[in-house]
CSV table of C-alpha atoms and ligand atoms in Angstrom, one decimal:
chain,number,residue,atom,x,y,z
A,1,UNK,CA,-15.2,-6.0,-9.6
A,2,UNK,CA,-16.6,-3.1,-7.4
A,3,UNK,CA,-20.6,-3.8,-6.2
A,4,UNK,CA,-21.6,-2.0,-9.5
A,5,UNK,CA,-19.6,-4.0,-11.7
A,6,UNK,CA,-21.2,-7.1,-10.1
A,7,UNK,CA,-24.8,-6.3,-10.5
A,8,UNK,CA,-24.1,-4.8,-14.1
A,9,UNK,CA,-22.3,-8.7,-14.7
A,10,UNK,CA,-25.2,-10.5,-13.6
A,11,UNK,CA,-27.5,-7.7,-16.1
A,12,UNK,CA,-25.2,-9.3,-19.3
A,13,UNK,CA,-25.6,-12.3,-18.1
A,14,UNK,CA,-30.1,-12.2,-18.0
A,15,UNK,CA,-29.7,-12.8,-14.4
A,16,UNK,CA,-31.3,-10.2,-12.0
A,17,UNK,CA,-29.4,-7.6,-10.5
A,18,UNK,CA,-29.5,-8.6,-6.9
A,19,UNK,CA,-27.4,-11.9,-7.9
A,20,UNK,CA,-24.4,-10.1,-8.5
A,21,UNK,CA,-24.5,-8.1,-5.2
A,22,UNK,CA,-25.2,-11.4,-3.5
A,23,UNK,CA,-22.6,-13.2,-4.8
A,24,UNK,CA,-19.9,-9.8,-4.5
A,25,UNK,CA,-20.9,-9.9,-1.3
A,26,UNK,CA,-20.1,-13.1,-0.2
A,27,UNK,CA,-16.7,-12.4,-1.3
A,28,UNK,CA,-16.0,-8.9,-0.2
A,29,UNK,CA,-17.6,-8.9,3.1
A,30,UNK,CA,-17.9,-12.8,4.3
A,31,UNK,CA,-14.7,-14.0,2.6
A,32,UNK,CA,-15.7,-16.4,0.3
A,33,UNK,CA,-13.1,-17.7,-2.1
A,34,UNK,CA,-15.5,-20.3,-4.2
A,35,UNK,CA,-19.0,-20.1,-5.2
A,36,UNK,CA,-19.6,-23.1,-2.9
A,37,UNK,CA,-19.7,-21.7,0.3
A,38,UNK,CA,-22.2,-18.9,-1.3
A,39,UNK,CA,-25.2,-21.2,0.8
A,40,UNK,CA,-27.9,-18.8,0.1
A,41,UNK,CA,-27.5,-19.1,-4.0
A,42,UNK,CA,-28.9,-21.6,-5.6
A,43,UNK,CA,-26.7,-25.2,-6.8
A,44,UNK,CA,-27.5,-24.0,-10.4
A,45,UNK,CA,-26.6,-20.2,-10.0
A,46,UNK,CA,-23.3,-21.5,-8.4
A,47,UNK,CA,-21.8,-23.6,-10.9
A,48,UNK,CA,-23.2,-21.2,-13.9
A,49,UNK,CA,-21.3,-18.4,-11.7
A,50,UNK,CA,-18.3,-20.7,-11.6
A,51,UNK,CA,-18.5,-21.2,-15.6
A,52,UNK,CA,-18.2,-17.3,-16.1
A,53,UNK,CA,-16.5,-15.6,-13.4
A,54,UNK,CA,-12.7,-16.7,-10.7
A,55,UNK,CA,-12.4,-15.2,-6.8
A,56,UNK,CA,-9.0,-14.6,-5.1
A,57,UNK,CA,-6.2,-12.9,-7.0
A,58,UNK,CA,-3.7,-14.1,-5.3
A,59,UNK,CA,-2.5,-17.2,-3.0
A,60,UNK,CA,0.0,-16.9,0.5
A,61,UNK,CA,3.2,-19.0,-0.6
A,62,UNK,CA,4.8,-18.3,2.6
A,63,UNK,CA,4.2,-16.5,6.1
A,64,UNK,CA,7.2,-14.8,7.8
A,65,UNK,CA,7.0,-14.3,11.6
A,66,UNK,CA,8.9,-11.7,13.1
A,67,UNK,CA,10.4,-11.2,16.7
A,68,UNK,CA,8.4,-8.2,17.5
A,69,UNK,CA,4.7,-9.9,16.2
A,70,UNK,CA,5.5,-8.6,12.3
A,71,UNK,CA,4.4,-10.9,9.8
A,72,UNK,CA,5.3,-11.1,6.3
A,73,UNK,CA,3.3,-12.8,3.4
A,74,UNK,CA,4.6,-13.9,0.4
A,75,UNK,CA,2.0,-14.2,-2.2
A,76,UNK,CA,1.5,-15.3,-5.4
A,77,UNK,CA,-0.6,-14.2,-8.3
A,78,UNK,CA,-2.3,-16.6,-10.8
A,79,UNK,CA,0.7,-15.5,-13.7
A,80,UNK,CA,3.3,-16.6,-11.4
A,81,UNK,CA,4.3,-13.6,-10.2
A,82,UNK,CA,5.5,-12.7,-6.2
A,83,UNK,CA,4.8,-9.9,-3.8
A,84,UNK,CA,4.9,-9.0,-0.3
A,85,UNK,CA,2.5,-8.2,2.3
A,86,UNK,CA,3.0,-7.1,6.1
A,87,UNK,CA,0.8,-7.4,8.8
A,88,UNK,CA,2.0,-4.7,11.9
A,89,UNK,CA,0.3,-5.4,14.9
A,90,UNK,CA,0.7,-2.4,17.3
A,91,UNK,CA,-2.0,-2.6,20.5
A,92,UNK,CA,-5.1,-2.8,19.5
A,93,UNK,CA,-4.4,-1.2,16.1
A,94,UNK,CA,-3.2,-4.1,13.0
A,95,UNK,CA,-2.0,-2.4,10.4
A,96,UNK,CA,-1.4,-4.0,6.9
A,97,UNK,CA,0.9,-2.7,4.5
A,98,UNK,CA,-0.3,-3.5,0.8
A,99,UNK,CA,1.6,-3.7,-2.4
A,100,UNK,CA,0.1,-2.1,-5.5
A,101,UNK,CA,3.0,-3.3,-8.5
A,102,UNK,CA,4.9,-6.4,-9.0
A,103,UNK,CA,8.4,-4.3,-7.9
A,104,UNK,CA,8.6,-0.6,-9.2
A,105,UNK,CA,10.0,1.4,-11.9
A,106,UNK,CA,10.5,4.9,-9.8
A,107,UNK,CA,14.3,4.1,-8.9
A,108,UNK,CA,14.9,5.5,-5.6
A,109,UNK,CA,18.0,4.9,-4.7
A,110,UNK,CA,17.7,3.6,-0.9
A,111,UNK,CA,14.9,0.9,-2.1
A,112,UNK,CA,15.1,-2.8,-1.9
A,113,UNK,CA,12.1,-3.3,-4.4
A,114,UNK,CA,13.4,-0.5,-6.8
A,115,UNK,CA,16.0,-3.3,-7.8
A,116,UNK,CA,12.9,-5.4,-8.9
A,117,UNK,CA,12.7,-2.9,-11.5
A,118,UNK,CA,8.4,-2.8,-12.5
A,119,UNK,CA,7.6,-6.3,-13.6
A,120,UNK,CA,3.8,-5.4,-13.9
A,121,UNK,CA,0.7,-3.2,-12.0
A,122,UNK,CA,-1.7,-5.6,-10.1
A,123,UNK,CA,-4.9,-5.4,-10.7
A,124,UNK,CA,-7.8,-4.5,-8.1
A,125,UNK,CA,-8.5,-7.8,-7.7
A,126,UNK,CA,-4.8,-8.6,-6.8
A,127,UNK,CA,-4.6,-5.4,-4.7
A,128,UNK,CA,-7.5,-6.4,-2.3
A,129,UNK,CA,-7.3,-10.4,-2.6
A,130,UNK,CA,-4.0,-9.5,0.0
A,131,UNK,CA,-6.1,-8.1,2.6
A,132,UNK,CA,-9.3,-10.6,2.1
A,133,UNK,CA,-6.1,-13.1,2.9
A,134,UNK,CA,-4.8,-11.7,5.5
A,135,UNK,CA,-8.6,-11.1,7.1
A,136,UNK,CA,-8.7,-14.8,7.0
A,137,UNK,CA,-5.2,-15.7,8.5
A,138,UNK,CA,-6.1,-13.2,11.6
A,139,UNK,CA,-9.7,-14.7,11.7
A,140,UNK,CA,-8.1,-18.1,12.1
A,141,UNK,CA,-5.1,-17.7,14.1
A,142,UNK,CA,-5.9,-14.8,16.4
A,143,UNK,CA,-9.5,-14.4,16.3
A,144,UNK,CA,-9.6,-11.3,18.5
A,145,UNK,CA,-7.7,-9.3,16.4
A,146,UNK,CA,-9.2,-7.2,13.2
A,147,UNK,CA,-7.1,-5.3,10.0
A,148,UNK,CA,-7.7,-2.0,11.6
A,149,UNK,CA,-5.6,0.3,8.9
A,150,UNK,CA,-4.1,-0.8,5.5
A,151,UNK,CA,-1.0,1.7,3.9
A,152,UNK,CA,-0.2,1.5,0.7
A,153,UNK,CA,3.3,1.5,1.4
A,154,UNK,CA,4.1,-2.3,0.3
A,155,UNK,CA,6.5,-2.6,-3.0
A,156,UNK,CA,5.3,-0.1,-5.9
A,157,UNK,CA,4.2,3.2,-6.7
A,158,UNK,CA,0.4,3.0,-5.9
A,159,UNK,CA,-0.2,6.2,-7.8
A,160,UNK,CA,1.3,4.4,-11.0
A,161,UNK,CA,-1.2,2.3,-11.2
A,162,UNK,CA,-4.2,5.0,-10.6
A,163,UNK,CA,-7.1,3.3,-11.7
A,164,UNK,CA,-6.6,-0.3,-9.7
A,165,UNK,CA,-5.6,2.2,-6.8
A,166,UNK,CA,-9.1,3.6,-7.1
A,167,UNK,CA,-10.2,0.9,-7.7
A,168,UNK,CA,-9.1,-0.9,-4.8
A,169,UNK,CA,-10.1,1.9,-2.6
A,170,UNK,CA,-13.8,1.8,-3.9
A,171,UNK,CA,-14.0,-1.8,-2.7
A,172,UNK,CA,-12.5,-1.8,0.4
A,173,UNK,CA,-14.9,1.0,1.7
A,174,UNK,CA,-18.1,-0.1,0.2
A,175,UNK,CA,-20.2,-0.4,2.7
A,176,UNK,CA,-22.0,-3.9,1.9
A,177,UNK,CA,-18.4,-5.1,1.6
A,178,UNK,CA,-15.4,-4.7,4.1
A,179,UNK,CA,-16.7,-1.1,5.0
A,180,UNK,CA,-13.1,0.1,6.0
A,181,UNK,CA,-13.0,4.0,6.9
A,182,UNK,CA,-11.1,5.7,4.5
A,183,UNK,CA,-9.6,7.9,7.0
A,184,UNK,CA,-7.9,4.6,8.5
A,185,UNK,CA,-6.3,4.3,4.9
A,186,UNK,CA,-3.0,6.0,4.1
A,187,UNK,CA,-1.9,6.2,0.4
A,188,UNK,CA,2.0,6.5,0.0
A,189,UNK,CA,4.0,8.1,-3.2
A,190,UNK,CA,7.0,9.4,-3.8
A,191,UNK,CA,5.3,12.0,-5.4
A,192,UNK,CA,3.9,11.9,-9.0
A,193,UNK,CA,1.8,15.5,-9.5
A,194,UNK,CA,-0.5,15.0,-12.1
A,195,UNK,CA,-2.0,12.1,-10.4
A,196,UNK,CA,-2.1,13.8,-7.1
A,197,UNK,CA,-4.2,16.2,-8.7
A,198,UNK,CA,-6.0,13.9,-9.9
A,199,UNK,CA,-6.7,12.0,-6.6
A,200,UNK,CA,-7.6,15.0,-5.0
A,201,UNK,CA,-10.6,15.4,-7.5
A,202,UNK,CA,-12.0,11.6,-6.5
A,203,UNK,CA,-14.6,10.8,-4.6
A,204,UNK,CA,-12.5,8.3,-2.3
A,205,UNK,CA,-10.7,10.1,0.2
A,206,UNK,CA,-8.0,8.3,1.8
A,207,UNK,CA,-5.5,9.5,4.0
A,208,UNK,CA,-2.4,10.9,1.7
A,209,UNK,CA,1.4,10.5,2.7
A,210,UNK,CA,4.1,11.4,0.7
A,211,UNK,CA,8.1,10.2,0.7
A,212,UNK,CA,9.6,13.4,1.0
A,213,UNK,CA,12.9,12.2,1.7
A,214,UNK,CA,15.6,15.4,1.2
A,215,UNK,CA,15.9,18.8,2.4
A,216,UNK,CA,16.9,20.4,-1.2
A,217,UNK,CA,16.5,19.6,-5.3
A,218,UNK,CA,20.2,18.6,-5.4
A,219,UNK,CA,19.9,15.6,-2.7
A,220,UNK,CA,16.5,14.6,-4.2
A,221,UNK,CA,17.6,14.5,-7.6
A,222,UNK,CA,20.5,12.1,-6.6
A,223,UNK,CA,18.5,10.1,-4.3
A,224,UNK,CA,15.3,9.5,-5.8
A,225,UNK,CA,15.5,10.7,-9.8
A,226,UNK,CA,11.7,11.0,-10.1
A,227,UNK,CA,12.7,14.7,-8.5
A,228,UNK,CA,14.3,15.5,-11.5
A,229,UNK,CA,10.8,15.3,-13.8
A,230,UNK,CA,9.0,16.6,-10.5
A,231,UNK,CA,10.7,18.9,-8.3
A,232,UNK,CA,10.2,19.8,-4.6
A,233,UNK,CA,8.5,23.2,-5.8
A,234,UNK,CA,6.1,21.1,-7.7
A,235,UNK,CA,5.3,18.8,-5.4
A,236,UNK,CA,4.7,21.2,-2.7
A,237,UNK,CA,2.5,23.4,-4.7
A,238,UNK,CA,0.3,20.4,-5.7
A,239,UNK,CA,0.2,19.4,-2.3
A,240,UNK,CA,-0.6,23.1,-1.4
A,241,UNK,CA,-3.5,22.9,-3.3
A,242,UNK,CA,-4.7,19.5,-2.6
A,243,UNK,CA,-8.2,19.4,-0.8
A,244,UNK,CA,-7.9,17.9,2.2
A,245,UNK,CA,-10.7,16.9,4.7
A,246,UNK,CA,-10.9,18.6,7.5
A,247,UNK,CA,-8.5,18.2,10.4
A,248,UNK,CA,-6.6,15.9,8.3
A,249,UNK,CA,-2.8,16.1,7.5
A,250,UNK,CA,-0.6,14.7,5.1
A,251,UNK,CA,2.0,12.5,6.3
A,252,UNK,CA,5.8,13.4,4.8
A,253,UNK,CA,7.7,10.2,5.0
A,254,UNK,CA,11.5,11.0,5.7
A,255,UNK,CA,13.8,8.2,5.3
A,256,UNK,CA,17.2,9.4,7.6
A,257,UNK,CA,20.5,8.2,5.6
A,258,UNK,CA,23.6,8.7,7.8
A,259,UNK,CA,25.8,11.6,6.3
A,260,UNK,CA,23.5,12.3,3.0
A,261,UNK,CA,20.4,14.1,4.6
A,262,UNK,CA,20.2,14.1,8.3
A,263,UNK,CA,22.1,16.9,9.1
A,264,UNK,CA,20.1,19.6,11.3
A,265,UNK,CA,20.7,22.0,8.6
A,266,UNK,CA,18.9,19.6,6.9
A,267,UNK,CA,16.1,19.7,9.3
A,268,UNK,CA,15.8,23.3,8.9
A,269,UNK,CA,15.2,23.5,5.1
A,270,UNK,CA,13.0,20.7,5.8
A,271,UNK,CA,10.4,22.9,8.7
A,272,UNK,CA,11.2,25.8,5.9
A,273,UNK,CA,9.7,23.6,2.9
A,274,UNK,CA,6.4,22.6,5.2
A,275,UNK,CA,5.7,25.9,6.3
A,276,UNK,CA,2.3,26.6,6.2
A,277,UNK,CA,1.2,22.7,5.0
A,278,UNK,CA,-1.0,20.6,7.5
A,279,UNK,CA,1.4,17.8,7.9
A,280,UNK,CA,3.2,15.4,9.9
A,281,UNK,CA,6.4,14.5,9.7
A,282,UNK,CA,7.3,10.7,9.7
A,283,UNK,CA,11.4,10.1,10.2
A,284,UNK,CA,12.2,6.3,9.1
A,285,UNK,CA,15.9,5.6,10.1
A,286,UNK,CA,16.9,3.5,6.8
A,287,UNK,CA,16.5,0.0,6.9
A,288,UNK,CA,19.7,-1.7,5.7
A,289,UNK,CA,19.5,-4.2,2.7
A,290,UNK,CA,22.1,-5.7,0.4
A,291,UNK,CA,22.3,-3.9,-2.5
A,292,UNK,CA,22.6,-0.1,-1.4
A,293,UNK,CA,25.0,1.6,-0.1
A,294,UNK,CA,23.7,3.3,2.8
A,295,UNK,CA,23.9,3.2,6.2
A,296,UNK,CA,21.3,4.2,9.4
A,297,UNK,CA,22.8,7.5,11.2
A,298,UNK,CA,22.9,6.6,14.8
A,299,UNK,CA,20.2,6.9,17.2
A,300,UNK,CA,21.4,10.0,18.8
A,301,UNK,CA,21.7,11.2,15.5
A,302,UNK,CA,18.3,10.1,14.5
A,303,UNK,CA,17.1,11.9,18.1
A,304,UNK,CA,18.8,15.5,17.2
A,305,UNK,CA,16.8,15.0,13.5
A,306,UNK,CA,13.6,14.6,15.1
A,307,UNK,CA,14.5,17.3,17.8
A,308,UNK,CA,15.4,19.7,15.5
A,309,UNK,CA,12.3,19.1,13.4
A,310,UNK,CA,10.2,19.5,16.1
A,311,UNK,CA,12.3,22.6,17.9
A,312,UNK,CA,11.0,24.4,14.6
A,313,UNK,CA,7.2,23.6,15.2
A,314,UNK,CA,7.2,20.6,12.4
A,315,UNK,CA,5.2,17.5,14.3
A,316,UNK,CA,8.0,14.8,13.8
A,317,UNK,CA,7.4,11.5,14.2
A,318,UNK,CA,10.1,8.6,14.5
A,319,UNK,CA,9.1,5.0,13.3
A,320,UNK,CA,10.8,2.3,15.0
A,321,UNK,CA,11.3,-0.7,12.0
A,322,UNK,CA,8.4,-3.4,12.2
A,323,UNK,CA,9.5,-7.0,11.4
A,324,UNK,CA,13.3,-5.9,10.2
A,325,UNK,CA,14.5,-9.4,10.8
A,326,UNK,CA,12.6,-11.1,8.3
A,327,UNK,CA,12.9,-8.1,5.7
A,328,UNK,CA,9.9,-7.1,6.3
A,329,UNK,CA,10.5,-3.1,7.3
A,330,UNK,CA,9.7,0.2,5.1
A,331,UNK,CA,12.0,-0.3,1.8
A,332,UNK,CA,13.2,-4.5,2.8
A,333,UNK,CA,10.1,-5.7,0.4
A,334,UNK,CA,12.0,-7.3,-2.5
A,335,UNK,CA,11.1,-11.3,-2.4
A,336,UNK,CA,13.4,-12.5,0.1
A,337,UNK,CA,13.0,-15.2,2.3
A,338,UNK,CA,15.9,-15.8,5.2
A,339,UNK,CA,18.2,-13.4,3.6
A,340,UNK,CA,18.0,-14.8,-0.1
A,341,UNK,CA,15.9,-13.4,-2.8
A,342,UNK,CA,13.0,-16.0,-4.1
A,343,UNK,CA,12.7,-17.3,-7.4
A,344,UNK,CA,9.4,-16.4,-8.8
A,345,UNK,CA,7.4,-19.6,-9.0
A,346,UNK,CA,5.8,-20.1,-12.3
A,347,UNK,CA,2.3,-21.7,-11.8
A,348,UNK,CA,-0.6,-20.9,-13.7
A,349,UNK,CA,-4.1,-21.7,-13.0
A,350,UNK,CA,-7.2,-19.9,-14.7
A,351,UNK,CA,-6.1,-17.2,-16.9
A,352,UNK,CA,-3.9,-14.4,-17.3
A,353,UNK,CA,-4.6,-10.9,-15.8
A,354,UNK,CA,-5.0,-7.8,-17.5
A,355,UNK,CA,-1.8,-6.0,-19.1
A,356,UNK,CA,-0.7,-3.2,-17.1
A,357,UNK,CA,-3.2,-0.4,-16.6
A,358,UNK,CA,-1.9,3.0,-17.5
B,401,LIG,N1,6.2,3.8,-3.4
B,401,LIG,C1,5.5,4.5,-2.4
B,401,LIG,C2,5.1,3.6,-1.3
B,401,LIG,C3,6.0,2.4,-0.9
B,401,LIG,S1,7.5,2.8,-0.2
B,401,LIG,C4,6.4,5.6,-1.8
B,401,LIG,O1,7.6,5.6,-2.2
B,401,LIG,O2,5.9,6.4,-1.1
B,401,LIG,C5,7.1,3.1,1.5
B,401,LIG,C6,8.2,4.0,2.3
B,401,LIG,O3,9.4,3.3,2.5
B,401,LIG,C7,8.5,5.3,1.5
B,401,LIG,O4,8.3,6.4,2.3
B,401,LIG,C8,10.0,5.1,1.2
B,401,LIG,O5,10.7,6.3,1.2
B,401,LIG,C9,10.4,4.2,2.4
B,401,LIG,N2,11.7,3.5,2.2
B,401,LIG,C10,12.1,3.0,1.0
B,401,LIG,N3,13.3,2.3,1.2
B,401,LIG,C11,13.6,2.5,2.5
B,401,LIG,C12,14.7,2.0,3.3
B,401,LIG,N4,15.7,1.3,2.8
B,401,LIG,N5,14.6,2.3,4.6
B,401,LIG,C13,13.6,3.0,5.2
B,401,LIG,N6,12.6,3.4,4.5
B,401,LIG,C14,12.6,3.2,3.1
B,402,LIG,FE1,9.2,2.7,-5.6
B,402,LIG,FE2,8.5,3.7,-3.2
B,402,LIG,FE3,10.6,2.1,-3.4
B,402,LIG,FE4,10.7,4.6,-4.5
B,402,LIG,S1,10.5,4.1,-2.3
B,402,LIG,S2,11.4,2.7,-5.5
B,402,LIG,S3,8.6,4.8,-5.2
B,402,LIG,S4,8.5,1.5,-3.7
């Protein structure tokens, strides 16, 4: 529920108002996960909220520790079904990547969690329940450290699921409840226009990155197929004319496979395509997982990319894989745990979510 769905709940219910704020805020800003710890409402109001209404989406099943600090979160929804978190601290900055779908339905070629195939969308609740859990973990294990930045870069297409994106983006920076700035919120997508549009028109403003990925139509059309319903030119002209704030930037996410597009010809087409666009230009050597059948170009390869990019007056970017050991890095989320891929645990309390939105 956002705040306004809260105070209209406790409306149908002949309860005042302010009751639903109190109790939304208990969860949203303090953290609460039962109507218990909400001290300041009445026994009575408790259990008669606990009659009608559930907190917490989701549950942590497992916590992955990385060498370099990374840590990856398994978690579990109420129907069973498994998804990934990662928590990135870097300085004073924690970063937490968040998953919007159980897996994903847009096929790209060089993803782990495209072999998931789209299983369902998660719902708001599910979407922000993994950073509410993750708020807790840091508050109890490393007190001093806050979530500073969440990307929507975990498994799924966020902008698949638009309306528990928005959703999920209207909660987070409420200001009676986690407050986050949206400019310290990056939404990534592989590109679908009509929703980009759409987002543009919204009222939330996060920050917007999109996986470019190829130099050309031909290497995008074999390497992630959504190209072929929305082509470079498309996508560029929606992203021409999509409002930004000012001195913001969109992000372009370029994932370098060894002899397939990371050629500096490559990088030319690549600062020809962004003329013109405020952007930046992220370079992700590709993480290596079991069932594709790429491989990462080497680092001075990776080096004369980023050069060339840069040479050419793009602002190129190279991000060093987070928490690769544990599968944890940009296209690794698909359920694995030491190597092997996690049966889905079937347990079921409370009921069912939603069918898939949109
Ligand atoms: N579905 C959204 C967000 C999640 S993917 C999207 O595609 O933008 C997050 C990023 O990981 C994307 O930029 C994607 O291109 C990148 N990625 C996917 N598989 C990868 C791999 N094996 N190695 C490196 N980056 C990968
Ligand atoms: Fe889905 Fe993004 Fe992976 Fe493509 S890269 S399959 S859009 S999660």
């Amino acid at each position: 529920m956002t705040l306004a769905d809260a105070q209209a709940f406790a409306v149908a219910q002949g309860w005042p108002r302010y009751r639903g704020e109190q109790a939304w805020r208990w969860v949203h800003d303090k953290g609460a996960r039962s109507f218990d710890e909400m001290t300041d409402v009445g026994r009575a109001n408790r259990a008669a909220f606990a009659e009608r209404a559930t907190i917490g989406g989701v549950q942590i099943a497992e916590v992955q520790q990385s060498r370099d600090g990374t840590r990856k979160l398994r978690l579990v929804t109420r129907d069973g079904s498994s998804i990934e978190s990662v928590l990135i601290p870097d300085g004073e900055k924690t970063t937490q990547c968040i998953s919007s779908q159980v897996g994903c339905a847009v096929d790209c070629q060089f993803c782990a969690t495209a072999k998931l195939g789209l299983l369902r969308n998660l719902d708001a609740g599910e979407i922000v329940d993994q950073v509410y859990l993750a708020r807790r973990l840091l508050a109890e294990q490393e007190p001093d450290r806050r979530i500073t930045n969440i990307v929507y870069m975990g498994m799924g297409e966020p902008l698949h699921n638009y309306d528990n994106l928005v959703r999920s983006l209207r909660i987070l920076t409420d200001q009676k409840g986690m407050a986050l700035s949206q400019r310290r919120i990056t939404v990534s997508t592989s590109g679908l226009v009509p929703k980009l549009e759409r987002l543009g028109n919204e009222d939330v403003r996060p920050n917007l990155a999109v996986s470019l990925n190829a130099p050309n139509d031909a290497i995008r059309d074999e390497i992630m197929p959504i190209n072929r319903k929305w082509n470079i030119g498309k996508l560029l002209a929606a992203l021409r004319a999509y409002p930004l704030e000012q001195r913001r930037r969109i992000t372009f996410e370029y994932v370098l496979l060894a002899g397939v597009n990371d050629a500096l010809a490559h990088a030319a087409q690549v600062a020809d395509l962004l003329r013109g666009v405020p952007c930046k230009v992220n370079v992700i050597p590709y993480n290596p997982h079991p069932e594709a059948g790429y491989a990462r170009p080497s680092r001075a390869a990776v080096e004369a990319f980023q050069n060339e990019c840069k040479r050419l007056g793009l602002p190129t970017y190279l991000r060093t894989p987070r928490g690769d050991d544990i599968d944890a890095a940009c296209g690794q989320l698909a359920n694995r745990v030491n190597g092997s891929p996690v049966v889905p645990l079937r347990v079921r309390r409370g009921p069912p979510p939603p069918p898939p939105v949109d």
